């Protein structure tokens, strides 16, 4: 983590994005104008910001199991609004 | 018009991901009172100006959304009549015993063609702290937070809106106040149903998936109350969808926002008085922006896609 926060790479995009410690990933993406991950309820309930973490450590808040099943969680599917990076991340929006 | 039969939206049971966060949201921010917590963990709440025991039921679950919306009817005979009509029309009607929710009498329950469960009941205890009736002040205690006056209505998303419209009009005696139709085919995309003098008590939007919740709405007093509610949303970093703005449909003034589980809420004021002899108001889909958000004149992406 640099002063600018954790680096977030979106697979297939050349944009270098950052996410602050304790900042929801979705908020960081929207703040930097990256709009391919839609902003929905921001609360883990509606599922529109579903992504997959390809590389890196992260924590999650509560999310609706309808949108991210237990099996999907094990292979790093998550909702960006409830995802908090703990290292630099590589993510994909192709799910 | 004399209101009888179905009187009003009585309560809604909503699934939440985290009860502690939800109580802060509904009690401290929206301003409801917690009435009780059931042995099964469900939490019962009411708004300050409601006579009945509760109007919002929260159930903790790993999935957000709507369990059921319930309407209060005039008397037990109405329940029998609706049960018979629903069965005659081919619906399965379940009997929910009195006491399944504290203070609520027996209910009948059916699943509408849009996949939503609706309950009907005639009896519910009066709240201990309902509105005053002797030389009544405007409230017994100072309202909190957004000062919600009552649970007002729901907007629900599902497939066969024509089917649910038919049940509510033909069996439950509702009127349709407004519709949004496809410009070419005339297919109904959205409709607004009322059992009362309000512009809507239940709204439906056609959607690919059944049984979805778009929002649970709370009445507030006026436009200034919406400003105050918006202040609270910013101060407490509540996830806001859109507003303050106005709906073309119903003419109500509104803010959409989300509870901590992603269920959309609305604070709503105003709207016209409806009478059952009013002509149907019709919006073409090409004007739907103005119909939903009168000032923006366009839908945001979330309106059609973000539901629980």
XYZ file of C-alpha atoms in Angstrom:
403
model
C 0.000 0.000 0.000
C 1.334 3.387 -0.982
C 0.242 6.782 0.292
C -2.357 6.704 -2.442
C -3.756 3.439 -1.121
C -3.905 -0.057 -2.586
C -3.491 -0.392 -6.317
C -6.435 -1.958 -8.144
C -5.956 -3.396 -11.626
C -9.024 -4.231 -13.693
C -8.198 -7.109 -16.030
C -8.615 -5.909 -19.608
C -8.396 -2.215 -18.684
C -5.244 -0.106 -18.673
C -6.520 2.206 -15.937
C -4.583 2.139 -12.675
C -7.001 2.688 -9.837
C -6.493 3.007 -6.120
C -8.547 2.155 -3.084
C -7.959 3.581 0.361
C -7.756 1.395 3.447
C -11.296 0.800 4.763
C -12.838 2.269 1.606
C -15.421 0.076 -0.163
C -13.972 -0.931 -3.527
C -17.122 0.247 -5.346
C -16.814 3.724 -3.839
C -13.164 3.888 -4.945
C -13.989 2.824 -8.492
C -16.850 5.322 -8.833
C -14.763 8.096 -7.288
C -12.147 7.610 -10.015
C -14.705 7.528 -12.806
C -14.529 3.790 -13.447
C -18.183 3.082 -14.233
C -18.132 -0.426 -15.668
C -19.072 -1.725 -12.229
C -22.600 -0.352 -11.747
C -23.499 1.429 -8.520
C -26.659 -0.097 -7.057
C -27.780 -0.155 -3.445
C -24.177 0.038 -2.093
C -25.308 -2.238 0.752
C -24.755 -5.818 -0.443
C -28.396 -6.424 -1.267
C -29.025 -5.925 -5.000
C -26.024 -7.655 -6.592
C -25.394 -5.341 -9.567
C -21.749 -4.652 -8.597
C -20.712 -8.325 -8.635
C -17.057 -8.873 -9.591
C -14.352 -11.493 -9.061
C -11.048 -10.901 -7.333
C -8.330 -12.534 -9.432
C -5.400 -11.678 -7.186
C -4.900 -10.102 -3.780
C -6.251 -10.116 -0.245
C -9.564 -8.588 0.760
C -12.284 -8.660 3.367
C -16.027 -8.482 2.834
C -19.066 -7.204 4.694
C -22.484 -8.858 4.700
C -23.824 -9.669 1.231
C -27.050 -11.247 0.023
C -26.441 -14.976 -0.550
C -28.795 -14.751 -3.507
C -26.144 -12.808 -5.408
C -22.958 -14.387 -4.059
C -23.448 -17.996 -3.003
C -21.163 -19.723 -0.502
C -19.563 -21.673 -3.355
C -18.934 -18.442 -5.283
C -17.372 -16.796 -2.228
C -14.812 -19.586 -2.061
C -13.640 -18.703 -5.584
C -13.510 -14.961 -4.827
C -16.759 -13.716 -6.315
C -17.855 -10.690 -4.327
C -19.876 -7.485 -4.425
C -17.628 -4.460 -4.890
C -19.737 -2.392 -2.484
C -18.891 -4.772 0.366
C -15.271 -5.475 -0.582
C -12.389 -3.907 1.346
C -8.858 -4.460 -0.074
C -6.100 -5.672 2.258
C -3.457 -5.661 -0.495
C -3.123 -4.560 -4.097
C -5.835 -6.278 -6.148
C -6.489 -7.534 -9.650
C -10.208 -7.801 -10.398
C -12.373 -8.845 -13.303
C -15.816 -7.613 -14.238
C -16.321 -10.537 -16.621
C -18.272 -12.972 -14.485
C -66.966 6.991 -1.347
C -66.884 5.039 1.860
C -63.745 2.994 2.408
C -64.541 -0.589 3.258
C -63.246 -3.980 2.275
C -59.476 -3.540 2.037
C -58.680 -0.494 4.177
C -54.957 0.109 3.748
C -51.467 -1.359 3.627
C -51.135 -2.719 7.160
C -47.624 -4.038 7.471
C -44.714 -5.282 5.451
C -42.203 -7.957 6.478
C -38.738 -7.270 5.103
C -35.614 -9.451 5.177
C -32.456 -7.759 6.457
C -28.855 -8.955 6.544
C -27.925 -7.418 9.904
C -30.558 -6.719 12.533
C -28.491 -4.367 14.703
C -27.669 -2.065 11.761
C -31.257 -2.270 10.543
C -32.674 -1.185 13.877
C -30.432 1.885 13.873
C -31.668 2.678 10.351
C -35.399 2.172 10.869
C -35.586 3.429 14.467
C -33.036 6.214 14.718
C -32.867 7.441 11.117
C -36.392 6.891 9.745
C -37.845 7.420 13.206
C -39.956 4.327 13.859
C -40.534 2.988 17.367
C -39.467 -0.564 18.203
C -42.592 -2.257 19.576
C -41.200 -5.692 20.426
C -38.787 -8.438 19.477
C -40.261 -11.879 18.889
C -38.822 -15.167 20.189
C -37.782 -15.949 16.619
C -35.818 -12.686 16.391
C -38.260 -10.741 14.236
C -38.410 -7.083 15.240
C -41.721 -5.191 15.102
C -41.814 -1.434 14.575
C -44.367 1.317 13.997
C -44.468 4.969 12.995
C -45.592 7.526 15.527
C -48.913 8.398 13.880
C -50.173 4.834 13.373
C -52.919 3.468 15.621
C -52.155 -0.204 14.994
C -49.538 -2.184 16.903
C -46.940 -2.475 14.167
C -46.421 -1.769 10.477
C -42.844 -2.851 9.759
C -41.509 -6.304 10.561
C -37.793 -7.012 10.108
C -36.542 -10.585 9.776
C -32.821 -11.299 9.762
C -31.808 -13.505 6.845
C -28.819 -14.047 4.534
C -30.829 -12.594 1.633
C -32.484 -9.157 1.469
C -35.984 -8.589 0.057
C -39.683 -8.898 0.795
C -41.334 -11.707 2.755
C -44.849 -10.371 2.398
C -47.009 -7.261 2.291
C -50.218 -7.343 4.327
C -53.416 -5.329 4.007
C -55.903 -4.646 6.756
C -59.545 -5.303 5.883
C -62.744 -4.046 7.542
C -63.878 -7.190 9.311
C -63.753 -10.973 9.502
C -66.584 -11.360 6.992
C -64.377 -9.632 4.393
C -61.662 -12.211 5.007
C -64.129 -15.025 4.352
C -65.415 -13.318 1.234
C -61.928 -12.705 -0.187
C -60.849 -16.237 0.662
C -63.782 -17.688 -1.248
C -63.256 -15.422 -4.250
C -59.526 -16.174 -4.370
C -60.165 -19.922 -4.230
C -62.857 -19.654 -6.901
C -60.329 -17.864 -9.083
C -57.863 -20.729 -8.622
C -55.554 -19.300 -5.973
C -54.204 -21.397 -3.144
C -55.094 -19.603 0.076
C -53.137 -20.358 3.235
C -54.507 -19.733 6.719
C -52.083 -18.035 9.107
C -53.116 -18.512 12.722
C -53.759 -15.564 15.005
C -50.642 -14.762 16.986
C -48.134 -15.785 14.315
C -47.219 -12.139 14.641
C -47.842 -10.693 18.098
C -51.145 -8.855 18.351
C -52.325 -9.812 14.857
C -55.467 -11.885 14.287
C -55.852 -14.653 11.756
C -54.600 -13.937 8.280
C -55.285 -15.358 4.864
C -52.338 -15.477 2.518
C -51.890 -15.943 -1.219
C -49.171 -15.569 -3.822
C -50.072 -13.131 -6.610
C -49.177 -13.761 -10.276
C -46.108 -11.493 -9.889
C -44.757 -13.908 -7.256
C -45.407 -11.696 -4.243
C -47.014 -13.025 -1.088
C -49.881 -10.903 0.168
C -51.640 -11.391 3.498
C -55.009 -10.025 4.604
C -56.168 -9.606 8.197
C -58.975 -7.867 10.029
C -57.741 -7.744 13.606
C -54.652 -6.177 15.133
C -54.155 -4.756 18.618
C -53.970 -1.024 19.006
C -50.541 0.362 19.820
C -49.769 1.372 23.383
C -48.414 4.699 22.129
C -50.643 5.429 19.141
C -51.977 8.874 18.286
C -53.867 10.641 21.072
C -57.660 10.679 20.864
C -58.697 13.000 23.700
C -57.949 16.634 22.965
C -55.176 15.199 20.843
C -51.805 16.835 20.420
C -50.128 16.231 17.084
C -47.943 13.591 18.703
C -47.409 11.966 22.096
C -43.621 12.006 21.933
C -41.357 14.158 19.810
C -40.783 12.363 16.478
C -37.228 11.231 15.722
C -35.027 11.188 12.653
C -36.937 11.599 9.388
C -40.194 11.739 11.374
C -41.997 9.078 9.338
C -45.754 9.456 9.889
C -46.802 6.033 8.612
C -45.901 3.109 6.377
C -47.522 4.268 3.138
C -47.127 1.821 0.216
C -44.798 -0.548 -1.619
C -43.571 -0.711 -5.218
C -43.039 -4.325 -6.261
C -41.455 -5.803 -9.406
C -42.561 -8.995 -11.129
C -43.567 -10.584 -14.414
C -47.334 -10.915 -14.728
C -48.434 -7.451 -13.647
C -51.674 -7.877 -15.599
C -52.491 -10.915 -13.462
C -51.811 -9.149 -10.177
C -53.772 -6.100 -11.403
C -56.738 -8.359 -12.066
C -56.674 -9.881 -8.579
C -56.448 -6.532 -6.857
C -59.142 -4.910 -8.991
C -61.629 -7.733 -9.373
C -61.297 -9.573 -6.067
C -59.927 -7.011 -3.612
C -61.757 -3.956 -4.963
C -58.753 -1.755 -5.764
C -58.812 0.906 -8.493
C -55.985 1.696 -10.884
C -55.083 5.379 -10.726
C -52.291 5.491 -13.321
C -50.535 3.222 -15.808
C -47.411 3.379 -17.949
C -47.821 1.639 -21.307
C -45.547 0.672 -24.180
C -46.020 3.290 -26.921
C -46.635 0.749 -29.656
C -48.152 -2.345 -28.104
C -50.019 -0.715 -25.235
C -48.612 -3.367 -22.881
C -48.727 -2.224 -19.271
C -45.226 -1.598 -17.914
C -46.196 -0.078 -14.577
C -49.430 0.427 -12.665
C -50.554 2.207 -9.533
C -53.323 0.643 -7.460
C -55.318 2.262 -4.685
C -57.846 0.935 -2.171
C -58.399 4.356 -0.678
C -58.315 8.078 -1.243
C -54.543 7.931 -1.790
C -52.991 8.085 -5.258
C -51.472 4.642 -4.633
C -51.383 1.940 -1.989
C -49.486 -0.561 -4.128
C -47.472 -0.091 -7.326
C -46.201 -2.736 -9.728
C -43.566 -2.669 -12.457
C -43.129 -5.398 -15.064
C -39.792 -7.124 -14.516
C -38.073 -10.272 -15.685
C -37.855 -11.750 -12.201
C -40.822 -12.380 -9.907
C -41.267 -11.448 -6.279
C -38.933 -8.471 -6.160
C -39.074 -5.433 -3.878
C -38.402 -1.997 -5.333
C -39.221 0.062 -2.265
C -41.056 0.419 1.012
C -42.394 3.945 1.390
C -42.940 6.104 4.455
C -45.105 9.195 4.540
C -43.561 12.407 5.799
C -45.342 15.704 6.263
C -44.185 17.938 3.435
C -41.409 19.116 1.143
C -39.503 20.619 4.060
C -39.537 17.242 5.787
C -37.825 15.816 2.714
C -35.086 18.407 3.068
C -34.622 17.433 6.689
C -34.582 13.744 5.721
C -31.931 14.464 3.089
C -29.825 16.216 5.740
C -30.004 13.057 7.862
C -29.004 10.885 4.889
C -25.850 12.925 4.343
C -24.992 13.296 8.004
C -25.209 9.552 8.618
C -23.830 8.534 5.197
C -27.013 6.703 4.208
C -26.914 5.303 0.668
C -29.140 7.659 -1.348
C -30.609 6.697 -4.704
C -32.264 9.909 -5.966
C -33.977 13.029 -4.708
C -35.367 15.149 -3.247
C -37.475 15.283 -6.392
C -41.095 14.790 -7.489
C -42.918 11.959 -9.216
C -45.098 12.856 -12.216
C -47.150 9.813 -11.316
C -49.067 10.540 -8.061
C -47.316 13.962 -7.970
C -45.731 12.877 -4.696
C -42.466 14.401 -3.559
C -39.790 11.865 -2.832
C -36.352 10.672 -1.849
C -35.273 7.093 -2.595
C -32.558 5.628 -0.383
C -31.382 2.231 0.808
C -31.483 0.446 4.129
C -28.263 -1.268 5.340
C -29.272 -4.476 3.506
C -29.920 -2.763 0.177
C -33.702 -2.711 0.419
C -34.866 0.571 -1.085
C -36.856 2.915 1.132
C -38.729 6.067 0.198
C -39.782 9.109 2.139
C -42.797 10.518 0.381
C -45.078 13.516 0.812
C -48.046 14.970 -1.000
C -49.758 13.364 -3.952
C -53.299 14.004 -5.109
C -56.509 12.680 -3.559
C -57.960 9.835 -5.585
C -61.642 9.019 -6.079
C -62.774 5.828 -7.790
C -64.624 7.754 -10.474
C -61.400 9.507 -11.570
C -60.446 8.765 -15.166
C -57.343 6.602 -15.585
C -54.150 8.621 -16.074
C -51.999 7.103 -18.814
C -48.288 7.629 -19.482
C -46.511 6.461 -22.623
C -43.197 4.703 -22.010
C -41.520 7.391 -24.121
C -42.433 9.862 -21.333
C -41.571 7.541 -18.460
C -38.672 9.744 -17.320
C -41.064 12.560 -16.462
C -43.573 10.085 -15.043
C -41.127 8.729 -12.485
C -38.759 11.664 -11.857
C -40.609 14.808 -12.877
C -37.680 17.200 -12.499
C -34.876 15.034 -13.906
C -37.179 13.915 -16.779
C -35.192 10.709 -17.112
C -34.855 7.489 -15.178
C -31.594 6.694 -13.483
C -30.196 3.250 -14.315
C -30.991 2.035 -10.834
C -34.754 2.532 -11.156
C -35.233 -0.453 -13.475
C -32.377 -2.686 -12.330
C -31.783 -2.348 -8.601
C -34.247 -4.390 -6.562
C -34.038 -6.891 -3.717
